[in-house]
CSV table of N, CA and C in Angstrom, one decimal:
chain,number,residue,atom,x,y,z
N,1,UNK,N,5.2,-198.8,38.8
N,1,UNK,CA,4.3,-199.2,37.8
N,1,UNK,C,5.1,-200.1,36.7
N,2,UNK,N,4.5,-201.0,36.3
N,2,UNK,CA,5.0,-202.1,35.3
N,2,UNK,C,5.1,-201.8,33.7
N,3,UNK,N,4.5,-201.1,33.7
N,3,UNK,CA,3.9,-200.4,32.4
N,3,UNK,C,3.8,-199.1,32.3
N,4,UNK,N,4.5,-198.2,32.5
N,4,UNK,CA,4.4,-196.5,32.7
N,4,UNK,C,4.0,-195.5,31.3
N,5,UNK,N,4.2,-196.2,30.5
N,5,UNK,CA,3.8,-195.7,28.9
N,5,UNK,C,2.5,-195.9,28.7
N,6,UNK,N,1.8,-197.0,29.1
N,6,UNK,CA,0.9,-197.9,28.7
N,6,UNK,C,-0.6,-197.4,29.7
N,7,UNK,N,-1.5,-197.1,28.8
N,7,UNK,CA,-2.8,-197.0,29.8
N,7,UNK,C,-3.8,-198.2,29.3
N,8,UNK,N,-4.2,-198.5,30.7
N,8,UNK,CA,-5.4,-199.8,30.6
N,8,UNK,C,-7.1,-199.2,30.8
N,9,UNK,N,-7.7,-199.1,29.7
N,9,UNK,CA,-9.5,-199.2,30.6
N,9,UNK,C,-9.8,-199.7,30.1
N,10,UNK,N,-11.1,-199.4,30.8
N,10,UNK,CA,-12.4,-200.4,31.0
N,10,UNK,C,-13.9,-199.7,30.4
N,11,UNK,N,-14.0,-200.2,29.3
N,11,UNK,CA,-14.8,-199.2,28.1
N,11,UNK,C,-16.4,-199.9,28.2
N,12,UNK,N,-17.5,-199.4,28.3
N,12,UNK,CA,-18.5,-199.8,27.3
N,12,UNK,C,-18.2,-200.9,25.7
N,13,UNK,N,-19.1,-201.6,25.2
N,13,UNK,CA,-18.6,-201.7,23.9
N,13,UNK,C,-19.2,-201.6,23.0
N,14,UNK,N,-20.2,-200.4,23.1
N,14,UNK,CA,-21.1,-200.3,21.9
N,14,UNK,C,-21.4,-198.6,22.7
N,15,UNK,N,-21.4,-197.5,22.6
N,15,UNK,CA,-20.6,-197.2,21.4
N,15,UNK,C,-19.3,-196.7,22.0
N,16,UNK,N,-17.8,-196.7,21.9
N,16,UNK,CA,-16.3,-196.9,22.3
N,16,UNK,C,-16.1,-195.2,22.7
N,17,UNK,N,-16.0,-195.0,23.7
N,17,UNK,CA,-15.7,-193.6,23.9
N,17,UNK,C,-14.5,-192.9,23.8
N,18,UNK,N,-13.7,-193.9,22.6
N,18,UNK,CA,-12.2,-193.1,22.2
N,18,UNK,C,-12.7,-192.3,21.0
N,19,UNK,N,-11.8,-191.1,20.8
N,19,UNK,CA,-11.7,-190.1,19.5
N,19,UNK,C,-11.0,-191.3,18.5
N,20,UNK,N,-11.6,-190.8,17.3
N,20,UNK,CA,-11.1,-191.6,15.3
N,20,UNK,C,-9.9,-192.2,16.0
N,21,UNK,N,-9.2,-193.0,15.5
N,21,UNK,CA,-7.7,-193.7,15.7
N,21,UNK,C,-6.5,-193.1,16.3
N,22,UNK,N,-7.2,-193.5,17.7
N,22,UNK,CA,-6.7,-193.4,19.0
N,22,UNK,C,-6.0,-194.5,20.2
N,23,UNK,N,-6.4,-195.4,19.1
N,23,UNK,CA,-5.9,-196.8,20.0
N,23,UNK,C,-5.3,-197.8,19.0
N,24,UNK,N,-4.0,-198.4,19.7
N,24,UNK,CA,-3.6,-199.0,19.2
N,24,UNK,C,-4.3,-201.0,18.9
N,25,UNK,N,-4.3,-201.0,20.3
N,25,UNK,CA,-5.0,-202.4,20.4
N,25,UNK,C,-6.6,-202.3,21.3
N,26,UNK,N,-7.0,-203.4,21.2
N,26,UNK,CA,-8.4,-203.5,21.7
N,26,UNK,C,-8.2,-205.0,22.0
N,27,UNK,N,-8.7,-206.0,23.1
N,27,UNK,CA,-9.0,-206.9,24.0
N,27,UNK,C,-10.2,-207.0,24.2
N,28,UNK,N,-10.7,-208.3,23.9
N,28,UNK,CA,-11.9,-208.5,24.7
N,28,UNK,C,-11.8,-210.3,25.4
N,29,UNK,N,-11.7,-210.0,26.2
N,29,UNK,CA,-11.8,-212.0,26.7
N,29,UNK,C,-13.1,-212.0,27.7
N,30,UNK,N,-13.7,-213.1,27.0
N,30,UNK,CA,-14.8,-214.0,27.0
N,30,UNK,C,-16.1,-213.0,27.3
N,31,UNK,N,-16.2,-212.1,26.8
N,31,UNK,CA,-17.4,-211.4,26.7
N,31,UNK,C,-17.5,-210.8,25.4
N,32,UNK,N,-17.3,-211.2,24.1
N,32,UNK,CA,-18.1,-210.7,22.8
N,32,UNK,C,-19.7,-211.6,22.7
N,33,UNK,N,-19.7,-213.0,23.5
N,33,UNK,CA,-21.0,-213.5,23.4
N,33,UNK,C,-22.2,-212.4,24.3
N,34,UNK,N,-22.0,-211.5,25.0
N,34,UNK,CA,-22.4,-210.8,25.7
N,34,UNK,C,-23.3,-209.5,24.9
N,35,UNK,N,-22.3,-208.9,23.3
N,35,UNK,CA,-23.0,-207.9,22.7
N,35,UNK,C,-24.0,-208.3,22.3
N,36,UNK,N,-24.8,-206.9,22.6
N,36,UNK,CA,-26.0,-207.2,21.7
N,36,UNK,C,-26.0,-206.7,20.5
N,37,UNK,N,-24.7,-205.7,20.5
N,37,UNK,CA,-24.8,-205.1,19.0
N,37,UNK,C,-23.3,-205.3,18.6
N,38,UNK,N,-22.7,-206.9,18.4
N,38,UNK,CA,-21.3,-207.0,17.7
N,38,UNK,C,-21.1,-206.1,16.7
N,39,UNK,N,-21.9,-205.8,15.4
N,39,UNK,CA,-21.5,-205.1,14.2
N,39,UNK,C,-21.7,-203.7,14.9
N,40,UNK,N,-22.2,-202.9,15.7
N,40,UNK,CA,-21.4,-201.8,16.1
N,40,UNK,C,-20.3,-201.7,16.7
N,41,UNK,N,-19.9,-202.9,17.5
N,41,UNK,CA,-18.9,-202.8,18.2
N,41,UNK,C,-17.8,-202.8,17.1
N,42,UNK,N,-17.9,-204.1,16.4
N,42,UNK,CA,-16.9,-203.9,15.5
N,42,UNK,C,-16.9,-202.9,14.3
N,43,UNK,N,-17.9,-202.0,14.0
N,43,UNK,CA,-17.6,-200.9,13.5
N,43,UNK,C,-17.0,-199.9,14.2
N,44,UNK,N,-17.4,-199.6,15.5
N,44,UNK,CA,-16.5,-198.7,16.3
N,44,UNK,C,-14.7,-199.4,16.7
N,45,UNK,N,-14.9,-200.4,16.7
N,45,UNK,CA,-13.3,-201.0,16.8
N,45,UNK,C,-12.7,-200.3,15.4
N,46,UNK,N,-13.3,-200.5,14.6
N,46,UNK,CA,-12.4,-199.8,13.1
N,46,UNK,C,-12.5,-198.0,12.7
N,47,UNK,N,-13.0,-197.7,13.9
N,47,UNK,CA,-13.1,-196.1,13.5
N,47,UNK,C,-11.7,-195.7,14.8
N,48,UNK,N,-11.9,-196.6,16.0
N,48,UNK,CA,-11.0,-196.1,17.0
N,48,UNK,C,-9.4,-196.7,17.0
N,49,UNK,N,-9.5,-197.7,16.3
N,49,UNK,CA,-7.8,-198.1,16.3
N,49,UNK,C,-7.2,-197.3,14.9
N,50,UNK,N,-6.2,-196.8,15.7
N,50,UNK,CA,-4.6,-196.4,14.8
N,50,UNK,C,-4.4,-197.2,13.8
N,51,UNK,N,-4.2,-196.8,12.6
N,51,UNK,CA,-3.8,-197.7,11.2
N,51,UNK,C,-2.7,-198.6,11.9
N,52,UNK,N,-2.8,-199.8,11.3
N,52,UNK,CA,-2.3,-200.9,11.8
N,52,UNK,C,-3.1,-201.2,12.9
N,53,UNK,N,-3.8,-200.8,13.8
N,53,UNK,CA,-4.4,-201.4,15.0
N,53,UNK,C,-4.8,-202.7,15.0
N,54,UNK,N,-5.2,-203.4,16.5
N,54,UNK,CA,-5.4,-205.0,16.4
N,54,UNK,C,-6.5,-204.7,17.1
N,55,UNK,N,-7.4,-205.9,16.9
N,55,UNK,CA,-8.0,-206.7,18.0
N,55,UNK,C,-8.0,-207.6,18.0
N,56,UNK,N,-7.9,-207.8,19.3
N,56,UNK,CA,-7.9,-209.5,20.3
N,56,UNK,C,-9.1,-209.9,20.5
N,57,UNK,N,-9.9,-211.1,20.7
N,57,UNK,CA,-11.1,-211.4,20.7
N,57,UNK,C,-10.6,-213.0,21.6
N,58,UNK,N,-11.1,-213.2,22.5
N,58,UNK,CA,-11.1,-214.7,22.9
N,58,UNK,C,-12.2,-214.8,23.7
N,59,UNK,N,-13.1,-215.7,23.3
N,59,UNK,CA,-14.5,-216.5,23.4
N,59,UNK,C,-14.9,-217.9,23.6
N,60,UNK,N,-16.1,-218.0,24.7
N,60,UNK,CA,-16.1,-219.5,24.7
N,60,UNK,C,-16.0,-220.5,23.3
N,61,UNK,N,-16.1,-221.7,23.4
N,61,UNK,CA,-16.1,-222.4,22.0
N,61,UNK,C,-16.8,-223.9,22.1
N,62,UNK,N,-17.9,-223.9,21.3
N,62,UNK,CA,-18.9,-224.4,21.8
N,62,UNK,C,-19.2,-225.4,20.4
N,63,UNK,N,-19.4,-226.5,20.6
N,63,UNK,CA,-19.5,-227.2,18.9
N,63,UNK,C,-20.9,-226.9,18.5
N,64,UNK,N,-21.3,-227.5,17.4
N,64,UNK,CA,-22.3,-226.9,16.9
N,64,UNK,C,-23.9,-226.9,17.4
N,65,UNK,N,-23.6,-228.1,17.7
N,65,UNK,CA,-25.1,-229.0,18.5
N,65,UNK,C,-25.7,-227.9,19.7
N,66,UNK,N,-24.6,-227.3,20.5
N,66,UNK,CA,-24.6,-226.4,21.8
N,66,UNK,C,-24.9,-225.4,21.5
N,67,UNK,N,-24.0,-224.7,20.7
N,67,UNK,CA,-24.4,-223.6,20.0
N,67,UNK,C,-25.5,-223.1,19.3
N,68,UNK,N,-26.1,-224.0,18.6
N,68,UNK,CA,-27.8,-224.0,18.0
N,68,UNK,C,-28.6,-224.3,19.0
N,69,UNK,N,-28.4,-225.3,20.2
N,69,UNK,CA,-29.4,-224.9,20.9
N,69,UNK,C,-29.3,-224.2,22.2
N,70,UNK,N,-28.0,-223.2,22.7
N,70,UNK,CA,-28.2,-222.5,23.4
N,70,UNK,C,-29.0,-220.7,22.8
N,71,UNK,N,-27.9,-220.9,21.6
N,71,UNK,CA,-28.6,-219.7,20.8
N,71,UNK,C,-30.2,-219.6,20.6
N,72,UNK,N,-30.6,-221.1,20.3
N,72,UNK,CA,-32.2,-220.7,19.7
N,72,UNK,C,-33.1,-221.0,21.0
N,73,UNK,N,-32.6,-221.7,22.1
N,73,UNK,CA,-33.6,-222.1,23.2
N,73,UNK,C,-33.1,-221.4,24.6
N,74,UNK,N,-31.9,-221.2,24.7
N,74,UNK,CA,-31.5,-220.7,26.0
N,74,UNK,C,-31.5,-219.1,26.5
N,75,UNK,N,-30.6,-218.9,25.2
N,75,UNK,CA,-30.3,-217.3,25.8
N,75,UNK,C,-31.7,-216.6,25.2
N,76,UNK,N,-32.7,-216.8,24.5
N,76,UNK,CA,-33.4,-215.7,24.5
N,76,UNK,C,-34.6,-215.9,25.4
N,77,UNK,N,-34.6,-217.0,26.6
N,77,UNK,CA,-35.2,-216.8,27.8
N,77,UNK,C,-34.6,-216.4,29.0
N,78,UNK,N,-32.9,-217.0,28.8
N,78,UNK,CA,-32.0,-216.9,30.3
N,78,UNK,C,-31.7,-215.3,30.6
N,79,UNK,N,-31.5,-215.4,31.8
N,79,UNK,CA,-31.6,-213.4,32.5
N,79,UNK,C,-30.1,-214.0,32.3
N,80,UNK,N,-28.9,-214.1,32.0
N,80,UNK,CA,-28.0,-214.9,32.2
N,80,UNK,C,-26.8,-213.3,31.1
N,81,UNK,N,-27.4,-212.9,30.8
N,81,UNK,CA,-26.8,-211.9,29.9
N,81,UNK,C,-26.1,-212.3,28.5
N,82,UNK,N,-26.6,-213.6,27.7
N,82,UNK,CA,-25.7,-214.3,26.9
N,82,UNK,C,-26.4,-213.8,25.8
N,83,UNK,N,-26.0,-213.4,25.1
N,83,UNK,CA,-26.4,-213.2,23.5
N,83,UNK,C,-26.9,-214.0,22.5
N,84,UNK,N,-25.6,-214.5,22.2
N,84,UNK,CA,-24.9,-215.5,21.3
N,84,UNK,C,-23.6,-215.9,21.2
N,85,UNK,N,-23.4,-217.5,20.9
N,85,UNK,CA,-22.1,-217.5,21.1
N,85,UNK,C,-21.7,-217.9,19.4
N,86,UNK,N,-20.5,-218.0,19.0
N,86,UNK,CA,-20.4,-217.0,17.4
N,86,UNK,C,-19.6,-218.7,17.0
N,87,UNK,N,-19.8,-219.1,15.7
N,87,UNK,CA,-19.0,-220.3,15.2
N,87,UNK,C,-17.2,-219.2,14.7
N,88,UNK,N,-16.3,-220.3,14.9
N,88,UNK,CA,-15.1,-219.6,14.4
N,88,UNK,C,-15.6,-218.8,13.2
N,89,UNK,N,-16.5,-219.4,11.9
N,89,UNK,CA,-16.8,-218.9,10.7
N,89,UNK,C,-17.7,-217.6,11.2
N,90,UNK,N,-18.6,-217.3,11.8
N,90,UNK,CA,-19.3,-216.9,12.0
N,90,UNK,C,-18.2,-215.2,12.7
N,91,UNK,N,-17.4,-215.6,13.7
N,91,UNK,CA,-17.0,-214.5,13.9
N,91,UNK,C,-15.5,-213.7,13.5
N,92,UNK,N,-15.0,-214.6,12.2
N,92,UNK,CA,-14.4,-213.8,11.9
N,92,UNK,C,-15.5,-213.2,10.4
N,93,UNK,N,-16.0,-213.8,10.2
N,93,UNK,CA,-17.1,-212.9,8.9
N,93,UNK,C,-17.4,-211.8,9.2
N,94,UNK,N,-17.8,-211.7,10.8
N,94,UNK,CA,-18.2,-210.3,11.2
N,94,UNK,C,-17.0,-209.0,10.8
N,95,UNK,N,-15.7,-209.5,11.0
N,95,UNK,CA,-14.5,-208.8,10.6
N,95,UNK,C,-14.4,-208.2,9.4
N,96,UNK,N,-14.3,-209.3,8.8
N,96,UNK,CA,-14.2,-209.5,7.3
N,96,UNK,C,-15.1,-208.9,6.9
N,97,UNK,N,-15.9,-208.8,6.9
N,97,UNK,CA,-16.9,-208.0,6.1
N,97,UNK,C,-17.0,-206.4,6.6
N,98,UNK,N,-16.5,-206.1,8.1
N,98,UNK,CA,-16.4,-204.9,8.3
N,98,UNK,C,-15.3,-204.0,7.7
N,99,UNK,N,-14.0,-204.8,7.1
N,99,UNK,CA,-13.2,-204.3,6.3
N,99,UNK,C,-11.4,-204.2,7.0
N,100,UNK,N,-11.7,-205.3,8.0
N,100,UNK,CA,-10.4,-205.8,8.5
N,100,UNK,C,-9.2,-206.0,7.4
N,101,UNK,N,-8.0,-205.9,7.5
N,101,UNK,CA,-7.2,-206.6,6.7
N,101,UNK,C,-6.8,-207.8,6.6
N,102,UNK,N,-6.5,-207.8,7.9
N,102,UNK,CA,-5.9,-209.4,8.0
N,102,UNK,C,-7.1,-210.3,9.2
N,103,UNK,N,-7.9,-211.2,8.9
N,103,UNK,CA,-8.1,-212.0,10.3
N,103,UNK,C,-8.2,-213.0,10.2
N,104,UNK,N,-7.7,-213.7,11.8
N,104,UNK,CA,-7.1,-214.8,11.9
N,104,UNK,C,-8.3,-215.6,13.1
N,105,UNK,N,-8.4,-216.6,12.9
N,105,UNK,CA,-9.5,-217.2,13.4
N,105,UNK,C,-9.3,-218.2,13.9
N,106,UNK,N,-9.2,-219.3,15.3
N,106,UNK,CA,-8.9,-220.6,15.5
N,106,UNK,C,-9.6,-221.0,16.6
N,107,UNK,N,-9.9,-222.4,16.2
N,107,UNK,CA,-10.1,-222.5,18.2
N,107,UNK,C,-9.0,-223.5,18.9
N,108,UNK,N,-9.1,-223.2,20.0
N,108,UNK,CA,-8.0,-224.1,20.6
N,108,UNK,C,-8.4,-224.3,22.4
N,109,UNK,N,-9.1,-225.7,22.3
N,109,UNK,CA,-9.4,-226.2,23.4
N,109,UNK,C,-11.0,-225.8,23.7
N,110,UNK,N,-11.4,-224.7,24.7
N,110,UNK,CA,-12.3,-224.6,24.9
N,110,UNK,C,-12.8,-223.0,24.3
N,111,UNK,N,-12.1,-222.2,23.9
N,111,UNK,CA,-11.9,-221.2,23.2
N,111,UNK,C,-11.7,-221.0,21.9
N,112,UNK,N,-12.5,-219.8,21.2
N,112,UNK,CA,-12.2,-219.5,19.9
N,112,UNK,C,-11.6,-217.7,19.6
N,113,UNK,N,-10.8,-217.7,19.2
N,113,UNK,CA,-9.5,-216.4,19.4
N,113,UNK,C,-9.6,-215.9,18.0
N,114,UNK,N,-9.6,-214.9,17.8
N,114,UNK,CA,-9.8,-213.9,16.9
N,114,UNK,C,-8.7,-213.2,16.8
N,115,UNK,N,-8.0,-212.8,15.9
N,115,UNK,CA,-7.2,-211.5,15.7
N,115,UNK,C,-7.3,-210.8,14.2
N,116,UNK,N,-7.6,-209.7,14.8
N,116,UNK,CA,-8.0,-208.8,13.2
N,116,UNK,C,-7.6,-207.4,13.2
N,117,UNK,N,-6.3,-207.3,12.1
N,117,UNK,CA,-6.1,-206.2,12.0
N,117,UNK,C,-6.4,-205.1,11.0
N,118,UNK,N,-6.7,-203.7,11.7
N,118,UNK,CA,-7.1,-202.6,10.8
N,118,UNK,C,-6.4,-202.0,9.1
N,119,UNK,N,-7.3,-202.5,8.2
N,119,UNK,CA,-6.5,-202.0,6.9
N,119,UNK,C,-6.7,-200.6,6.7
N,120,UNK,N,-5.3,-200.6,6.2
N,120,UNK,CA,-4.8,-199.0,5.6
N,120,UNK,C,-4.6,-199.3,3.9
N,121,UNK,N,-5.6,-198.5,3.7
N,121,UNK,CA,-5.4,-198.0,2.3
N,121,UNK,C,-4.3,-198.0,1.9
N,122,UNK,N,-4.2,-198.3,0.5
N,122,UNK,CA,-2.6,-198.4,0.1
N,122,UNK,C,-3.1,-198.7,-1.6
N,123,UNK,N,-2.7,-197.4,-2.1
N,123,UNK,CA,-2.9,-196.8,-3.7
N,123,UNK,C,-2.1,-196.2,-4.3
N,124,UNK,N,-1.6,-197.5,-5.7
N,124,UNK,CA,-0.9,-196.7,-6.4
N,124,UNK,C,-1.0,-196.3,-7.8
N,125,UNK,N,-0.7,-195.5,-8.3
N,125,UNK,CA,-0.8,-195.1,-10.0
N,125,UNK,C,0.1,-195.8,-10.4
């Protein structure tokens, strides 16, 4: 085995069937346009990662024109399983507002990549 420390699955993403901060990282490549319920997911991403924990996020990347009209005319007739696909702004806001510390947002090529890490309280007198 290549990785003998290390365990890989293959989860649901709404709702995560890890115990409170139990994982260090989380991955998703090219299926966050797929949730139907992103802000649970990413609430459950922030209850299940370990202080410090990450998520990885990499998603199609689609300019704006595509994006408005696959979102408003395609996927809510296509059996095709698409959701929505998220502007860079759009999906790190989802982060950020869930109470990430750090997230990082870019696109590069035909993808838009996400990393957002779990904040740990930190209070002092």
């Amino acid at each position: 085995m290549r990785y003998p420390n290390m365990n890989f699955e293959v989860k649901p993403c709404y709702p995560l069937e890890w115990s409170n901060e139990s994982i260090d990282i989380i991955t998703v490549c090219c299926a966050f346009h797929h949730f139907d319920n992103p802000q649970g997911f990413v609430n459950e991403c922030k209850r299940v990662l370990k202080k410090n924990g990450t998520v990885y996020i990499a998603d199609p990347n689609f300019g704006a024109l595509v994006r408005f009209i696959a979102n408003k005319f395609w996927f809510p007739f296509s059996k095709s399983g698409d959701v929505k696909i998220y502007s860079q702004k759009e999906l790190g806001k989802i982060f950020y507002n869930c109470g990430f510390k750090t997230v990082q947002v870019y696109r590069k090529g035909k993808g838009v990549f996400l990393k957002a890490e779990k904040s740990t309280l930190n209070f002092r007198l």
